[in-house]
Amino acid sequence: MSVRVRFAPSPTGFLHIGGLRTALYNYLFARHHKGTFVLRIEDTDQSRYVSDAEQDIIESLEWAGIQIDEGPHKPSSFGPYRQSERKERYHKFAQQLIEQDHAYYAFDTTEEIEEMRERLKKSGNPSPKYDSITRQSMKNSLTLSQDQVQEKLQQGDEYVIRLKVPRRDTVKFKDEIRGIVSFDTAGLDDQVLLKSDGMPTYHLANVVDDHTMEITHVIRGEEWLSSAPKHMLLYKAFGWEPPTMAHLPLIMSPSGGKLSKRKAETEGIPVNTKEYRFGYYEPEALINFLAFLGWNPGDDSEVHNMSSLCEKFTLDRVSKGGAVFNYKKLMWYNEYYVHHHRTIEDLLPQIQQMFSASGLKANDATFLKMVVTLLHERVSKVDEFVPMGRFFYEAPKDYNEKALKKWSDQSAVLVKSFIGRLIEIAEQEFTAVAIKHALEATVDAESVGFGKVMMPVRIALSGQSFGPDLFPAMELIGKTECLSRMQTAVGRLG
Ligand code: GLU
C-alpha cells in the first residue's frame, strides 16, 4: 500500500510556523516513501473561518518548497478537499453509526444540559459529563420511543448526533513517536459528531476523511493527542482500520512553555510563515531549521536541502520532548544559505529592486555588483544589504550613537593626518592598495594602532562602526567623496 499523508489545517488565520513544521514532516515522510502529500482544508467551524487563509496556506507551502500533490487547487479522485464541500458524506456516515447503535440523536437544549451538569455538581461530581450514565436520563433516541424520535425529526426539532462512548474501556494505540498510548474512556463525553447546524465536528469529519481519502499515516501536533482516543473509538465503531498515528513534539519558547503567539511576539520570533516570506528569510534556511526542530538525522550533519531531508527523514528520529525554537540558530542557517547558496548574479536583481525602493539610485550595474560582492559575506539576511549598502550611494546624514562612542579625542587629528596622505594620491590611482599604504603611513607617523584611525574613518564614511572591508569600499566611493565625508566628520565631531 502506498503512503498517503495529509496536512489538514483549519483556515482560521495565516499559516503558523508550527503548522509549517507539521506540513514539512508530512511532506518529508511522503517523499521518503514515494507517497502522496494531500492538503485538506478543515473548514467546518464557520465562526472562525478566514477567507484569505486557504490562499495563504497554499502560497506559504509553495514558497517553502513543499509541493502539494492533491488539494483544493489540485483535485484528484479523493476530492473535494474542503470539508465544507463534503457535508453529505458526514451525514451518511453519522446515520450509519446510528443504525448500528454506535451513535444516537440527542434533542436536549443547552439549558437542559446545563441543568444536568449543575445537578450533578451539587451531588459531588466535579466534572459532570454527557456519558453512558447521564445519557439515560436525557432527551435522546435511547430514552425516547421510536415514534417520539420520528416525530421530533419530522417536526424539524434541533438535534445533535452523539457517539455512544463505552462506559469503562481503555483505548490503546501505538503512536510512532510516543509508543503505546492508553486512555480511559471514563474521562470522555459522548462526543458530538454532527452539530445542530448540520456541520460535523472536527472528530467525525477528520476520521471520515482520513478513511475515505485512504490516509495511511496521521502526522500532527501533540495538541491533537487528546483527540486521538475519540478517533480510535470512531474507527472501531465504523469497523475501519485506523491509520498509523504520530504526534509531533510541541514547539517551545526559549523562555520555557509552549511557543504561543504572545510569547513569540515578546521574544521577537515571527510566528506566521507570511512574516518569513515577506521578511526576506531564505526558504531553504527556514526549512532546514524547522526540520531540525524535533528531528535529527542521527549524525552531526546540519545542512540539508529538501531532497536530502526527504531522503533522511524517518519518524523514529523524531523526539518526544518539546523542541525549543532557537532564533539564533535560524539566523545561523539563514546566513549560511545567503553565503553559500545565493550567488551574486542571483542576488543582483533583488538587491537592485530593494535599493531603488529605498530611494537609492542603483542604476549602475557594475557599481552595484561591486557593492553586492563587498557586502555578501557580511549579511545574514538579504534585507541587510540596504542599511549596510546605503553609504556607497550617499553620505551619512547622521552618525550612529553607538559608533560615536568610538570617536575619541584623538580621532579628528588622526583623520586629518590620513586626509593629508590621501590628498597626495591621484584620482585615478585611488585604489584599495594605495589607500592601505596611506593608512599604514599614517599609523606609523602617528605611532598608533590601525583601529585608532580605521574606526573614525569608517564612522565618517558610513556613520556606522561596522561594515565591509574599508579599502575597497573607499575605492568604490571615490576620492572626492571620501575626503568630503571625512572633512565633514572632523568638522562636526571635532
Ligand atoms: N484541523 C486540525 C488543525 O487545524 C487538524 C488536526 C489533525 O491533523 O488531525 O490542525
Coordinates of C-alpha atoms and ligand atoms in Angstrom, one line a residue:
M1 CA 0.0 0.0 0.0
S2 CA 1.5 3.3 -0.9
V3 CA 1.9 6.0 1.7
R4 CA -0.7 8.9 1.7
V5 CA -0.4 11.6 4.3
R6 CA -2.3 14.8 4.7
F7 CA -1.8 18.3 6.1
A8 CA -5.2 19.3 7.4
P9 CA -5.2 23.0 8.6
S10 CA -8.3 24.9 9.7
P11 CA -8.4 28.1 7.7
T12 CA -8.7 30.3 10.8
G13 CA -5.7 32.6 10.1
F14 CA -2.3 32.7 8.5
L15 CA -0.2 29.6 8.4
H16 CA 1.6 29.4 11.7
I17 CA 5.2 28.3 11.9
G18 CA 4.2 25.2 13.9
G19 CA 1.7 24.4 11.1
L20 CA 4.5 24.7 8.6
R21 CA 6.6 22.2 10.5
T22 CA 3.7 19.8 10.6
A23 CA 3.3 20.2 6.9
L24 CA 7.0 19.7 6.3
Y25 CA 7.2 16.5 8.4
N26 CA 4.3 15.1 6.4
Y27 CA 5.9 16.1 3.2
L28 CA 9.3 14.6 4.1
F29 CA 7.6 11.4 5.2
A30 CA 5.6 11.2 2.0
R31 CA 8.6 11.8 -0.3
H32 CA 10.8 9.5 1.7
H33 CA 8.3 6.7 0.9
K34 CA 7.5 7.9 -2.6
G35 CA 4.0 8.6 -1.4
T36 CA 1.4 11.3 -1.7
F37 CA 1.1 14.6 0.2
V38 CA -2.5 15.8 0.5
L39 CA -3.7 19.3 1.6
R40 CA -7.2 19.1 3.2
I41 CA -8.9 22.3 4.4
E42 CA -10.8 21.6 7.6
D43 CA -13.3 24.5 7.4
T44 CA -16.3 23.2 9.4
D45 CA -16.1 25.8 12.0
Q46 CA -17.8 28.6 10.2
S47 CA -17.5 31.1 13.0
R48 CA -13.7 31.1 12.8
Y49 CA -13.4 31.0 9.0
V50 CA -11.0 33.5 7.5
S51 CA -11.4 33.8 3.8
D52 CA -7.7 34.5 2.8
A53 CA -6.4 31.8 5.0
E54 CA -6.5 29.0 2.4
Q55 CA -4.7 31.1 -0.2
D56 CA -2.1 32.0 2.4
I57 CA -1.6 28.3 3.3
I58 CA -1.1 27.2 -0.3
E59 CA 1.3 30.1 -1.1
S60 CA 3.3 29.6 2.0
L61 CA 3.7 25.9 1.4
E62 CA 4.8 26.6 -2.2
W63 CA 7.2 29.3 -1.1
A64 CA 8.8 26.8 1.4
G65 CA 9.2 24.3 -1.4
I66 CA 6.6 21.9 -0.2
Q67 CA 4.8 20.5 -3.2
I68 CA 1.2 19.6 -2.8
D69 CA 0.1 16.5 -4.7
E70 CA -3.6 16.8 -4.1
G71 CA -5.6 19.7 -2.7
P72 CA -8.4 22.1 -3.4
H73 CA -6.4 23.7 -6.2
K74 CA -5.1 20.3 -7.4
P75 CA -8.1 18.0 -7.3
S76 CA -7.8 14.2 -7.8
S77 CA -10.2 11.3 -7.3
F78 CA -10.3 11.7 -3.5
G79 CA -11.8 15.2 -3.6
P80 CA -13.3 17.5 -2.8
Y81 CA -10.6 18.7 -0.5
R82 CA -12.6 21.2 1.6
Q83 CA -14.7 19.7 4.3
S84 CA -17.4 22.2 3.7
E85 CA -17.9 20.6 0.3
R86 CA -18.1 17.1 1.8
K87 CA -21.1 17.5 4.1
E88 CA -23.3 14.8 2.7
R89 CA -20.6 12.2 3.4
Y90 CA -20.6 13.1 7.1
H91 CA -24.3 12.8 7.3
K92 CA -24.3 9.5 5.6
F93 CA -21.7 8.1 8.0
A94 CA -23.3 9.6 11.1
Q95 CA -26.5 7.9 10.0
Q96 CA -24.7 4.6 9.6
L97 CA -23.4 4.8 13.2
I98 CA -27.0 5.4 14.4
E99 CA -28.2 2.4 12.5
Q100 CA -25.5 0.3 14.0
D101 CA -26.3 1.5 17.5
H102 CA -22.9 3.3 17.9
A103 CA -24.5 6.8 18.0
Y104 CA -27.8 8.4 18.8
Y105 CA -29.8 11.6 18.3
A106 CA -29.9 14.0 21.2
F107 CA -32.5 16.6 21.4
D108 CA -31.5 18.3 24.7
T109 CA -31.4 22.1 24.8
T110 CA -28.4 23.9 26.1
E111 CA -30.4 24.8 29.2
E112 CA -31.3 21.1 29.8
I113 CA -27.6 20.1 29.6
E114 CA -26.6 22.9 31.9
E115 CA -29.2 21.9 34.4
M116 CA -28.0 18.3 34.3
R117 CA -24.4 19.5 35.0
E118 CA -25.5 21.8 37.8
R119 CA -27.5 19.0 39.4
L120 CA -24.5 16.6 39.3
K121 CA -22.1 19.1 40.5
K122 CA -24.3 19.7 43.5
S123 CA -24.3 16.0 44.3
G124 CA -20.5 16.0 44.3
N125 CA -19.4 15.3 40.8
P126 CA -16.8 17.9 39.9
S127 CA -16.8 17.3 36.1
P128 CA -20.2 16.0 35.0
K129 CA -20.4 14.6 31.5
Y130 CA -23.0 13.6 29.0
D131 CA -21.9 10.0 29.2
S132 CA -23.1 6.4 29.5
I133 CA -24.7 7.1 32.8
T134 CA -26.3 10.6 32.3
R135 CA -27.5 9.8 28.8
Q136 CA -30.1 7.5 30.4
S137 CA -31.9 10.5 31.8
M138 CA -31.6 12.9 28.9
K139 CA -33.8 13.5 25.9
N140 CA -32.3 11.3 23.2
S141 CA -33.1 8.4 20.9
L142 CA -32.0 6.0 23.6
T143 CA -34.6 7.2 26.1
L144 CA -37.4 8.3 23.8
S145 CA -39.6 5.9 21.8
Q146 CA -39.1 5.4 18.1
D147 CA -42.3 7.3 17.4
Q148 CA -41.3 10.2 19.5
V149 CA -37.9 10.4 17.8
Q150 CA -39.5 10.2 14.3
E151 CA -42.0 12.9 15.3
K152 CA -39.2 15.2 16.5
L153 CA -37.2 14.7 13.4
Q154 CA -40.2 15.4 11.2
Q155 CA -41.1 18.5 13.2
G156 CA -37.6 19.7 12.5
D157 CA -36.6 19.9 16.1
E158 CA -32.9 20.7 16.6
Y159 CA -30.7 17.8 17.4
V160 CA -27.1 16.7 17.5
I161 CA -25.7 13.2 16.9
R162 CA -23.6 11.8 19.7
L163 CA -21.2 8.9 19.8
K164 CA -22.0 6.2 22.3
V165 CA -18.7 6.1 24.2
P166 CA -18.4 2.8 26.0
R167 CA -18.7 3.0 29.8
R168 CA -15.5 1.5 31.0
D169 CA -13.0 0.9 28.3
T170 CA -9.4 1.5 27.7
V171 CA -8.4 2.9 24.3
K172 CA -4.9 1.8 23.4
F173 CA -2.9 2.5 20.3
K174 CA 0.6 2.7 19.2
D175 CA 2.0 6.2 18.4
E176 CA 5.0 6.1 16.2
I177 CA 6.7 8.7 18.3
R178 CA 5.3 8.1 21.8
G179 CA 5.0 4.4 21.8
I180 CA 1.9 2.8 23.4
V181 CA -0.6 5.4 24.5
S182 CA -3.7 4.5 26.5
F183 CA -6.7 6.4 27.6
D184 CA -9.6 5.6 29.9
T185 CA -13.0 6.2 28.3
A186 CA -14.4 7.1 31.7
G187 CA -13.0 10.6 31.1
L188 CA -14.8 11.1 27.8
D189 CA -18.1 12.8 27.0
D190 CA -20.4 11.2 24.4
Q191 CA -18.7 13.1 21.7
V192 CA -21.0 15.2 19.5
L193 CA -20.4 14.1 15.9
L194 CA -22.9 16.2 14.0
K195 CA -23.8 19.7 15.3
S196 CA -27.2 21.2 15.2
D197 CA -26.3 23.4 12.2
G198 CA -25.7 20.2 10.3
M199 CA -22.0 20.6 10.3
P200 CA -19.8 17.7 11.5
T201 CA -17.4 18.2 14.4
Y202 CA -13.7 18.0 13.8
H203 CA -13.6 14.5 15.1
L204 CA -16.2 13.0 12.7
A205 CA -15.0 14.9 9.7
N206 CA -11.4 14.1 10.4
V207 CA -12.0 10.3 10.8
V208 CA -14.3 10.1 7.8
D209 CA -11.9 12.0 5.6
D210 CA -8.8 10.2 6.7
H211 CA -10.5 6.9 6.0
T212 CA -12.2 7.8 2.7
M213 CA -9.1 9.6 1.4
E214 CA -7.1 6.5 2.3
I215 CA -4.7 8.3 4.5
T216 CA -2.1 5.8 5.8
H217 CA -0.3 8.0 8.4
V218 CA -1.6 10.8 10.5
I219 CA 1.3 13.0 11.5
R220 CA 0.2 16.1 13.5
G221 CA 1.0 18.2 16.5
E222 CA 0.9 17.0 20.1
E223 CA -2.1 19.2 20.8
W224 CA -4.2 16.6 19.0
L225 CA -3.1 13.7 21.0
S226 CA -6.1 14.0 23.4
S227 CA -8.4 13.7 20.4
A228 CA -6.8 10.5 19.3
P229 CA -8.8 8.2 21.6
K230 CA -12.1 9.6 20.3
H231 CA -10.8 9.0 16.8
M232 CA -9.9 5.4 17.7
L233 CA -13.4 4.8 19.1
L234 CA -14.8 6.1 15.8
Y235 CA -12.6 3.8 13.7
K236 CA -13.7 0.9 15.9
A237 CA -17.4 1.9 15.6
F238 CA -17.1 2.1 11.8
G239 CA -15.1 -1.1 11.7
W240 CA -12.3 0.6 9.9
E241 CA -8.6 0.1 10.2
P242 CA -7.1 3.3 11.8
P243 CA -4.2 5.0 10.1
T244 CA -0.8 4.9 11.8
M245 CA -0.5 7.8 14.3
A246 CA 2.4 10.1 15.0
H247 CA 2.1 13.1 17.3
L248 CA 4.9 15.6 16.9
P249 CA 6.5 17.3 19.9
L250 CA 5.4 20.8 20.9
I251 CA 7.4 23.8 19.8
M252 CA 8.7 25.6 22.9
S253 CA 9.6 29.1 23.6
P254 CA 13.3 29.8 24.6
S255 CA 12.0 31.1 27.9
G256 CA 10.1 27.9 28.5
G257 CA 6.5 26.8 27.9
K258 CA 4.7 26.4 24.6
L259 CA 5.6 29.0 21.9
S260 CA 2.3 30.9 21.9
K261 CA 1.6 33.8 19.7
R262 CA 2.1 36.2 22.6
K263 CA 5.3 34.6 23.8
A264 CA 6.7 34.6 20.3
E265 CA 5.9 38.3 20.0
T266 CA 7.7 39.3 23.2
E267 CA 10.7 37.2 22.2
G268 CA 10.9 38.6 18.8
I269 CA 10.1 35.4 17.0
P270 CA 7.9 35.7 13.9
V271 CA 5.0 33.2 14.2
N272 CA 3.3 33.4 10.8
T273 CA 5.0 31.9 7.7
K274 CA 4.0 35.1 5.9
E275 CA 6.4 37.1 8.1
Y276 CA 9.3 34.9 6.9
R277 CA 8.0 35.0 3.3
F278 CA 7.9 38.8 3.2
G279 CA 10.7 39.3 5.7
Y280 CA 13.5 38.2 3.3
Y281 CA 14.3 34.9 5.0
E282 CA 15.7 32.2 2.8
P283 CA 13.0 29.4 2.5
E284 CA 15.7 26.7 2.4
A285 CA 17.1 28.0 5.7
L286 CA 13.7 28.0 7.4
I287 CA 13.0 24.5 6.1
N288 CA 16.4 23.2 7.2
F289 CA 15.8 24.8 10.6
L290 CA 12.3 23.5 11.0
A291 CA 13.3 20.0 10.0
F292 CA 15.7 20.0 13.0
L293 CA 13.0 21.4 15.3
G294 CA 12.1 18.0 16.8
W295 CA 14.1 15.7 14.5
N296 CA 17.7 14.9 13.7
P297 CA 19.4 12.7 11.1
G298 CA 21.4 10.8 13.7
D299 CA 24.7 12.3 12.8
D300 CA 26.4 15.7 13.2
S301 CA 25.4 17.0 9.8
E302 CA 23.4 20.2 10.0
V303 CA 23.0 21.5 6.5
H304 CA 20.5 19.6 4.3
N305 CA 18.4 20.8 1.4
M306 CA 14.9 19.5 0.8
S307 CA 15.9 16.4 -1.2
S308 CA 18.5 15.4 1.4
L309 CA 15.9 15.9 4.1
C310 CA 13.4 13.7 2.1
E311 CA 16.0 11.0 1.8
K312 CA 17.0 11.1 5.5
F313 CA 13.6 11.7 7.3
T314 CA 12.2 8.9 9.4
L315 CA 9.7 9.1 12.2
D316 CA 11.8 7.1 14.6
R317 CA 14.2 10.0 14.8
V318 CA 11.5 12.5 15.8
S319 CA 11.9 13.4 19.5
K320 CA 9.2 13.1 22.1
G321 CA 10.2 16.1 24.2
G322 CA 9.4 19.7 23.2
A323 CA 11.7 21.4 20.8
V324 CA 13.0 24.9 21.7
F325 CA 12.7 27.5 18.9
N326 CA 16.2 28.9 18.8
Y327 CA 16.1 32.0 16.7
K328 CA 19.9 32.4 16.7
K329 CA 20.1 29.0 15.1
L330 CA 17.6 30.0 12.5
M331 CA 19.7 33.1 11.7
W332 CA 22.8 30.9 11.5
Y333 CA 21.1 28.8 8.8
N334 CA 19.9 31.9 7.1
E335 CA 23.4 33.3 6.9
Y336 CA 24.7 30.0 5.7
Y337 CA 22.2 29.9 2.8
V338 CA 22.8 33.5 1.9
H339 CA 26.6 33.0 1.8
H340 CA 26.6 29.6 0.1
H341 CA 23.5 29.3 -1.9
R342 CA 22.8 32.8 -3.2
T343 CA 25.2 33.8 -5.9
I344 CA 26.0 37.4 -6.7
E345 CA 24.2 37.1 -10.0
D346 CA 21.1 35.7 -8.4
L347 CA 21.1 38.4 -5.7
L348 CA 21.6 41.4 -8.0
P349 CA 18.0 41.9 -9.4
Q350 CA 16.5 41.6 -5.9
I351 CA 19.0 43.9 -4.3
Q352 CA 18.6 46.5 -7.1
Q353 CA 14.9 46.5 -6.5
M354 CA 15.4 46.9 -2.8
F355 CA 17.8 49.7 -3.2
S356 CA 15.6 51.5 -5.6
A357 CA 12.6 51.0 -3.3
S358 CA 14.5 52.7 -0.5
G359 CA 15.4 55.7 -2.7
L360 CA 19.0 54.7 -3.7
K361 CA 19.9 55.2 -7.3
A362 CA 21.3 51.8 -8.1
N363 CA 21.3 52.1 -11.8
D364 CA 24.9 51.4 -12.5
A365 CA 25.1 47.6 -12.7
T366 CA 28.9 47.3 -12.5
F367 CA 29.0 49.5 -9.4
L368 CA 26.1 47.6 -7.8
K369 CA 27.8 44.3 -8.5
M370 CA 30.9 45.5 -6.7
V371 CA 28.8 46.7 -3.7
V372 CA 27.0 43.4 -3.5
T373 CA 30.2 41.5 -3.8
L374 CA 31.7 43.5 -0.9
L375 CA 28.7 43.1 1.3
H376 CA 27.8 39.5 0.5
E377 CA 29.9 37.8 3.2
R378 CA 28.7 40.4 5.8
V379 CA 24.9 40.0 5.7
S380 CA 22.9 37.2 7.3
K381 CA 19.6 38.2 5.7
V382 CA 19.2 39.9 2.3
D383 CA 17.4 43.0 3.6
E384 CA 20.6 43.9 5.5
F385 CA 22.1 44.9 2.1
V386 CA 20.1 48.2 2.3
P387 CA 21.3 49.6 5.6
M388 CA 24.8 48.3 5.0
G389 CA 25.0 49.4 1.4
R390 CA 23.5 52.8 1.8
F391 CA 26.8 54.6 2.3
F392 CA 28.1 53.5 -1.1
Y393 CA 25.4 55.8 -2.5
E394 CA 25.1 58.6 -0.1
A395 CA 26.9 60.4 2.7
P396 CA 25.6 59.5 6.2
K397 CA 23.1 62.0 7.4
D398 CA 23.9 61.3 11.0
Y399 CA 26.2 59.1 13.0
N400 CA 25.1 56.1 14.9
E401 CA 25.1 56.7 18.6
K402 CA 27.0 53.5 19.5
A403 CA 29.5 54.3 16.8
L404 CA 30.0 57.8 18.2
K405 CA 31.3 56.3 21.4
K406 CA 34.2 55.1 19.4
W407 CA 35.1 58.6 18.2
S408 CA 37.8 59.7 20.7
D409 CA 39.6 63.0 21.4
Q410 CA 42.4 61.9 19.1
S411 CA 40.2 60.9 16.2
A412 CA 39.9 64.3 14.5
V413 CA 43.7 64.7 14.5
L414 CA 44.3 61.2 13.2
V415 CA 41.7 61.5 10.4
K416 CA 43.2 64.8 9.3
S417 CA 46.6 63.2 9.2
F418 CA 45.1 60.4 7.0
I419 CA 43.4 63.0 4.8
G420 CA 46.8 64.7 4.3
R421 CA 48.2 61.5 2.8
L422 CA 45.1 60.6 0.7
I423 CA 45.2 64.0 -1.0
E424 CA 48.5 63.1 -2.4
I425 CA 47.1 60.1 -4.3
A426 CA 46.0 60.9 -7.8
E427 CA 42.3 60.5 -8.5
Q428 CA 42.8 57.6 -10.9
E429 CA 45.2 55.9 -8.5
F430 CA 42.8 55.9 -5.6
T431 CA 42.8 52.2 -5.2
A432 CA 42.4 49.9 -2.2
V433 CA 46.1 49.2 -2.2
A434 CA 47.1 52.9 -2.4
I435 CA 44.6 53.7 0.4
K436 CA 46.0 50.9 2.5
H437 CA 49.5 52.3 2.1
A438 CA 48.3 55.7 3.1
L439 CA 46.8 54.3 6.2
E440 CA 50.0 52.4 7.1
A441 CA 52.0 55.6 6.7
T442 CA 49.6 57.4 8.9
V443 CA 49.7 54.8 11.6
D444 CA 53.5 54.8 11.5
A445 CA 53.8 58.5 11.7
E446 CA 51.3 58.9 14.5
S447 CA 52.5 55.8 16.4
V448 CA 49.0 54.5 16.9
G449 CA 47.3 51.2 16.2
F450 CA 45.3 50.6 13.0
G451 CA 41.9 50.7 14.7
K452 CA 42.6 54.2 16.0
V453 CA 42.5 55.5 12.5
M454 CA 40.2 53.0 10.8
M455 CA 37.3 53.3 13.2
P456 CA 36.8 57.1 12.9
V457 CA 37.3 56.9 9.1
R458 CA 34.6 54.2 9.0
I459 CA 32.3 56.4 11.1
A460 CA 33.0 59.4 8.9
L461 CA 32.2 57.4 5.7
S462 CA 29.2 55.3 6.8
G463 CA 28.0 56.6 10.1
Q464 CA 28.5 53.1 11.5
S465 CA 31.1 51.2 13.4
F466 CA 30.9 48.1 11.3
G467 CA 30.6 47.3 7.6
P468 CA 32.5 45.8 4.7
D469 CA 36.3 46.0 4.0
L470 CA 37.1 49.6 4.2
F471 CA 39.8 50.0 1.5
P472 CA 37.8 48.6 -1.4
A473 CA 34.8 50.4 -0.2
M474 CA 36.7 53.7 -0.3
E475 CA 37.9 52.9 -3.7
L476 CA 34.3 52.4 -4.9
I477 CA 33.1 55.6 -3.2
G478 CA 35.9 57.6 -4.8
K479 CA 38.5 60.1 -3.6
T480 CA 36.5 63.3 -3.7
E481 CA 33.5 61.9 -1.9
C482 CA 35.7 60.1 0.8
L483 CA 37.6 63.3 1.5
S484 CA 34.5 65.3 1.7
R485 CA 32.9 62.9 4.2
M486 CA 36.0 62.8 6.4
Q487 CA 36.2 66.6 6.4
T488 CA 32.5 66.9 7.3
A489 CA 33.0 64.4 10.2
V490 CA 36.1 66.3 11.5
G491 CA 34.1 69.5 11.4
R492 CA 31.0 68.1 13.0
L493 CA 32.6 65.8 15.6
G494 CA 35.8 67.7 16.3
Ligands
GLU1 N1 -7.8 20.8 11.6 C1 -6.8 20.4 12.5 C2 -5.8 21.5 12.6 O1 -6.1 22.6 12.5 C3 -6.3 19.1 12.0 C4 -5.6 18.3 13.1 C5 -5.3 16.9 12.5 O2 -4.3 16.9 11.8 O3 -6.0 16.0 12.8 O4 -4.6 21.3 12.8

